[in-house]
Amino acid sequence: MDSALASEPPPYLPDTVRTSVKILIVGHFAVGKTTYIGTLSEIRPLRTEERMTQAGAAVDDLAGIRDKTTTTVAMDFGRLTLTDDIVLYLFGTPGQERFSRLWDDLARGALGALILVDTSRLDQSFAVMDIVEKQGLPYAVAVNHFDGSPAFPEEEVREALDLAPGTPLVTCDARDRRSSTEALISLVDHLMTLDTEQP
């Protein structure tokens, strides 16, 4: 008889969970959304990745992207239990504009979004930010650290992305659990602040 390792999380939620929160993990093509969710999810993440083909080369800009062989075509999904009674459901959206119709369904019921950006391709973030704002979702921005990506002062990144003063801007490495968690906490703190400010 097989037995699960003691360190493995249970596949099902405990009966004590009373609150579930839906969060979107968004960003442009190849910014690290699938990696981010895989790093944080306590369950085996659901991935809808397909191998990239020559046909996609005409519509997916691979400039400056190395070793990219697959792309998300529907969504990524992961789960993170915060406390005995609160669980986060993480939904990753496809980064290409041709999949933007999926956003209406994925955004339904979401409390907010964490937008991942790459400093070497900041201009590609504007379309994603526009969609998030049109959906009416509050958001935080996380600069995903890529080897070789230029580092800029926070003020310059904030200005380049035209962020409102209250929008959180943090740096993370989607491969690192600690920094990815801290980025998610910045969003949750922002959502809680906005909630307390509501009349």
GROMACS .gro file of N, CA and C in nm, residues 54-135:
model
  246
   54GLN      N    1   0.559   2.622  -3.544
   54GLN     CA    2   0.601   2.722  -3.641
   54GLN      C    3   0.486   2.816  -3.677
   55ALA      N    4   0.363   2.764  -3.673
   55ALA     CA    5   0.246   2.848  -3.704
   55ALA      C    6   0.233   2.962  -3.605
   56GLY      N    7   0.268   2.938  -3.479
   56GLY     CA    8   0.256   3.042  -3.377
   56GLY      C    9   0.364   3.147  -3.386
   57ALA      N   10   0.472   3.118  -3.457
   57ALA     CA   11   0.582   3.213  -3.468
   57ALA      C   12   0.538   3.343  -3.534
   58ALA      N   13   0.435   3.335  -3.617
   58ALA     CA   14   0.388   3.455  -3.686
   58ALA      C   15   0.312   3.549  -3.593
   59VAL      N   16   0.262   3.497  -3.480
   59VAL     CA   17   0.182   3.581  -3.390
   59VAL      C   18   0.244   3.598  -3.251
   60ASP      N   19   0.334   3.512  -3.210
   60ASP     CA   20   0.398   3.522  -3.079
   60ASP      C   21   0.539   3.577  -3.096
   61ASP      N   22   0.563   3.694  -3.037
   61ASP     CA   23   0.693   3.759  -3.049
   61ASP      C   24   0.793   3.691  -2.955
   62LEU      N   25   0.889   3.619  -3.010
   62LEU     CA   26   0.988   3.547  -2.930
   62LEU      C   27   1.119   3.624  -2.915
   63ALA      N   28   1.119   3.751  -2.958
   63ALA     CA   29   1.241   3.831  -2.945
   63ALA      C   30   1.277   3.846  -2.798
   64GLY      N   31   1.402   3.815  -2.766
   64GLY     CA   32   1.450   3.829  -2.630
   64GLY      C   33   1.408   3.718  -2.537
   65ILE      N   34   1.344   3.613  -2.590
   65ILE     CA   35   1.298   3.501  -2.508
   65ILE      C   36   1.376   3.377  -2.549
   66ARG      N   37   1.446   3.319  -2.452
   66ARG     CA   38   1.524   3.199  -2.482
   66ARG      C   39   1.456   3.076  -2.424
   67ASP      N   40   1.469   2.965  -2.492
   67ASP     CA   41   1.425   2.834  -2.442
   67ASP      C   42   1.275   2.827  -2.414
   68LYS      N   43   1.195   2.906  -2.483
   68LYS     CA   44   1.050   2.900  -2.467
   68LYS      C   45   0.995   2.801  -2.568
   69THR      N   46   0.941   2.688  -2.520
   69THR     CA   47   0.893   2.585  -2.611
   69THR      C   48   0.744   2.557  -2.595
   70THR      N   49   0.683   2.603  -2.485
   70THR     CA   50   0.540   2.581  -2.462
   70THR      C   51   0.473   2.712  -2.426
   71THR      N   52   0.341   2.715  -2.439
   71THR     CA   53   0.265   2.834  -2.401
   71THR      C   54   0.130   2.793  -2.345
   72THR      N   55   0.079   2.873  -2.251
   72THR     CA   56  -0.051   2.847  -2.191
   72THR      C   57  -0.160   2.886  -2.290
   73VAL      N   58  -0.256   2.796  -2.310
   73VAL     CA   59  -0.363   2.822  -2.407
   73VAL      C   60  -0.501   2.839  -2.341
   74ALA      N   61  -0.512   2.817  -2.213
   74ALA     CA   62  -0.639   2.840  -2.145
   74ALA      C   63  -0.615   2.905  -2.010
   75MET      N   64  -0.552   2.833  -1.917
   75MET     CA   65  -0.523   2.891  -1.787
   75MET      C   66  -0.429   2.800  -1.710
   76ASP      N   67  -0.373   2.856  -1.603
   76ASP     CA   68  -0.304   2.779  -1.501
   76ASP      C   69  -0.389   2.789  -1.375
   77PHE      N   70  -0.381   2.689  -1.289
   77PHE     CA   71  -0.457   2.693  -1.164
   77PHE      C   72  -0.376   2.631  -1.051
   78GLY      N   73  -0.374   2.700  -0.939
   78GLY     CA   74  -0.308   2.649  -0.820
   78GLY      C   75  -0.384   2.688  -0.695
   79ARG      N   76  -0.345   2.629  -0.584
   79ARG     CA   77  -0.414   2.655  -0.456
   79ARG      C   78  -0.311   2.679  -0.348
   80LEU      N   79  -0.341   2.776  -0.260
   80LEU     CA   80  -0.253   2.806  -0.148
   80LEU      C   81  -0.339   2.833  -0.025
   81THR      N   82  -0.329   2.746   0.075
   81THR     CA   83  -0.403   2.764   0.200
   81THR      C   84  -0.324   2.859   0.289
   82LEU      N   85  -0.386   2.973   0.324
   82LEU     CA   86  -0.316   3.072   0.405
   82LEU      C   87  -0.325   3.042   0.553
   83THR      N   88  -0.446   3.010   0.598
   83THR     CA   89  -0.470   2.980   0.739
   83THR      C   90  -0.566   2.862   0.745
   84ASP      N   91  -0.603   2.824   0.866
   84ASP     CA   92  -0.696   2.713   0.881
   84ASP      C   93  -0.830   2.740   0.814
   85ASP      N   94  -0.864   2.868   0.795
   85ASP     CA   95  -0.996   2.898   0.739
   85ASP      C   96  -0.995   2.980   0.610
   86ILE      N   97  -0.876   3.011   0.555
   86ILE     CA   98  -0.869   3.092   0.432
   86ILE      C   99  -0.782   3.021   0.328
   87VAL      N  100  -0.836   3.011   0.206
   87VAL     CA  101  -0.760   2.952   0.096
   87VAL      C  102  -0.761   3.047  -0.024
   88LEU      N  103  -0.648   3.054  -0.092
   88LEU     CA  104  -0.638   3.133  -0.215
   88LEU      C  105  -0.639   3.039  -0.335
   89TYR      N  106  -0.719   3.075  -0.435
   89TYR     CA  107  -0.717   3.005  -0.562
   89TYR      C  108  -0.649   3.096  -0.663
   90LEU      N  109  -0.543   3.047  -0.723
   90LEU     CA  110  -0.462   3.126  -0.816
   90LEU      C  111  -0.492   3.084  -0.959
   91PHE      N  112  -0.537   3.178  -1.039
   91PHE     CA  113  -0.570   3.152  -1.180
   91PHE      C  114  -0.474   3.233  -1.267
   92GLY      N  115  -0.397   3.163  -1.349
   92GLY     CA  116  -0.308   3.229  -1.443
   92GLY      C  117  -0.372   3.242  -1.579
   93THR      N  118  -0.363   3.361  -1.635
   93THR     CA  119  -0.425   3.387  -1.765
   93THR      C  120  -0.322   3.375  -1.877
   94PRO      N  121  -0.366   3.339  -1.997
   94PRO     CA  122  -0.273   3.341  -2.111
   94PRO      C  123  -0.226   3.483  -2.137
   95GLY      N  124  -0.103   3.497  -2.184
   95GLY     CA  125  -0.047   3.630  -2.203
   95GLY      C  126  -0.068   3.691  -2.340
   96GLN      N  127  -0.111   3.610  -2.437
   96GLN     CA  128  -0.129   3.663  -2.572
   96GLN      C  129  -0.267   3.726  -2.589
   97GLU      N  130  -0.270   3.834  -2.667
   97GLU     CA  131  -0.395   3.908  -2.687
   97GLU      C  132  -0.504   3.821  -2.751
   98ARG      N  133  -0.466   3.723  -2.831
   98ARG     CA  134  -0.567   3.642  -2.897
   98ARG      C  135  -0.648   3.557  -2.798
   99PHE      N  136  -0.600   3.543  -2.675
   99PHE     CA  137  -0.673   3.467  -2.574
   99PHE      C  138  -0.750   3.559  -2.478
  100SER      N  139  -0.760   3.688  -2.510
  100SER     CA  140  -0.819   3.784  -2.416
  100SER      C  141  -0.968   3.757  -2.388
  101ARG      N  142  -1.037   3.685  -2.477
  101ARG     CA  143  -1.179   3.654  -2.452
  101ARG      C  144  -1.196   3.566  -2.329
  102LEU      N  145  -1.092   3.489  -2.294
  102LEU     CA  146  -1.098   3.405  -2.175
  102LEU      C  147  -1.100   3.487  -2.047
  103TRP      N  148  -1.052   3.610  -2.055
  103TRP     CA  149  -1.039   3.692  -1.935
  103TRP      C  150  -1.172   3.718  -1.867
  104ASP      N  151  -1.279   3.737  -1.944
  104ASP     CA  152  -1.409   3.765  -1.882
  104ASP      C  153  -1.449   3.654  -1.786
  105ASP      N  154  -1.429   3.530  -1.829
  105ASP     CA  155  -1.464   3.417  -1.742
  105ASP      C  156  -1.366   3.405  -1.625
  106LEU      N  157  -1.239   3.419  -1.653
  106LEU     CA  158  -1.140   3.403  -1.547
  106LEU      C  159  -1.149   3.514  -1.444
  107ALA      N  160  -1.186   3.633  -1.486
  107ALA     CA  161  -1.193   3.747  -1.393
  107ALA      C  162  -1.319   3.744  -1.307
  108ARG      N  163  -1.420   3.670  -1.349
  108ARG     CA  164  -1.546   3.668  -1.274
  108ARG      C  165  -1.522   3.615  -1.133
  109GLY      N  166  -1.553   3.697  -1.033
  109GLY     CA  167  -1.539   3.657  -0.895
  109GLY      C  168  -1.401   3.680  -0.835
  110ALA      N  169  -1.307   3.727  -0.916
  110ALA     CA  170  -1.172   3.753  -0.864
  110ALA      C  171  -1.171   3.881  -0.781
  111LEU      N  172  -1.094   3.881  -0.673
  111LEU     CA  173  -1.082   4.000  -0.588
  111LEU      C  174  -0.973   4.093  -0.636
  112GLY      N  175  -0.875   4.041  -0.709
  112GLY     CA  176  -0.766   4.125  -0.755
  112GLY      C  177  -0.672   4.048  -0.844
  113ALA      N  178  -0.568   4.118  -0.891
  113ALA     CA  179  -0.471   4.057  -0.983
  113ALA      C  180  -0.330   4.096  -0.944
  114LEU      N  181  -0.239   4.002  -0.961
  114LEU     CA  182  -0.096   4.031  -0.951
  114LEU      C  183  -0.043   4.031  -1.093
  115ILE      N  184   0.010   4.146  -1.135
  115ILE     CA  185   0.061   4.161  -1.271
  115ILE      C  186   0.212   4.141  -1.269
  116LEU      N  187   0.260   4.037  -1.337
  116LEU     CA  188   0.403   4.014  -1.351
  116LEU      C  189   0.455   4.091  -1.472
  117VAL      N  190   0.569   4.156  -1.455
  117VAL     CA  191   0.630   4.230  -1.566
  117VAL      C  192   0.778   4.195  -1.574
  118ASP      N  193   0.835   4.218  -1.693
  118ASP     CA  194   0.976   4.195  -1.721
  118ASP      C  195   1.034   4.329  -1.764
  119THR      N  196   1.140   4.375  -1.696
  119THR     CA  197   1.194   4.508  -1.726
  119THR      C  198   1.250   4.519  -1.867
  120SER      N  199   1.283   4.407  -1.931
  120SER     CA  200   1.335   4.415  -2.068
  120SER      C  201   1.222   4.426  -2.170
  121ARG      N  202   1.096   4.409  -2.124
  121ARG     CA  203   0.982   4.416  -2.215
  121ARG      C  204   0.864   4.486  -2.149
  122LEU      N  205   0.890   4.598  -2.081
  122LEU     CA  206   0.784   4.669  -2.008
  122LEU      C  207   0.670   4.712  -2.100
  123ASP      N  208   0.704   4.748  -2.224
  123ASP     CA  209   0.601   4.797  -2.316
  123ASP      C  210   0.493   4.692  -2.342
  124GLN      N  211   0.526   4.564  -2.325
  124GLN     CA  212   0.428   4.459  -2.349
  124GLN      C  213   0.328   4.445  -2.233
  125SER      N  214   0.353   4.516  -2.124
  125SER     CA  215   0.265   4.509  -2.007
  125SER      C  216   0.141   4.596  -2.020
  126PHE      N  217   0.145   4.696  -2.107
  126PHE     CA  218   0.035   4.793  -2.113
  126PHE      C  219  -0.098   4.728  -2.152
  127ALA      N  220  -0.096   4.639  -2.249
  127ALA     CA  221  -0.220   4.575  -2.293
  127ALA      C  222  -0.281   4.494  -2.180
  128VAL      N  223  -0.197   4.425  -2.104
  128VAL     CA  224  -0.245   4.345  -1.991
  128VAL      C  225  -0.303   4.435  -1.883
  129MET      N  226  -0.233   4.544  -1.853
  129MET     CA  227  -0.282   4.637  -1.751
  129MET      C  228  -0.415   4.699  -1.792
  130ASP      N  229  -0.430   4.728  -1.920
  130ASP     CA  230  -0.557   4.782  -1.970
  130ASP      C  231  -0.672   4.683  -1.946
  131ILE      N  232  -0.647   4.555  -1.973
  131ILE     CA  233  -0.752   4.454  -1.954
  131ILE      C  234  -0.789   4.444  -1.806
  132VAL      N  235  -0.689   4.442  -1.718
  132VAL     CA  236  -0.715   4.433  -1.574
  132VAL      C  237  -0.798   4.554  -1.528
  133GLU      N  238  -0.763   4.672  -1.575
  133GLU     CA  239  -0.836   4.792  -1.536
  133GLU      C  240  -0.978   4.791  -1.592
  134LYS      N  241  -0.995   4.743  -1.714
  134LYS     CA  242  -1.130   4.734  -1.772
  134LYS      C  243  -1.216   4.635  -1.694
  135GLN      N  244  -1.153   4.533  -1.637
  135GLN     CA  245  -1.227   4.437  -1.556
  135GLN      C  246  -1.259   4.494  -1.418
   0.00000   0.00000   0.00000
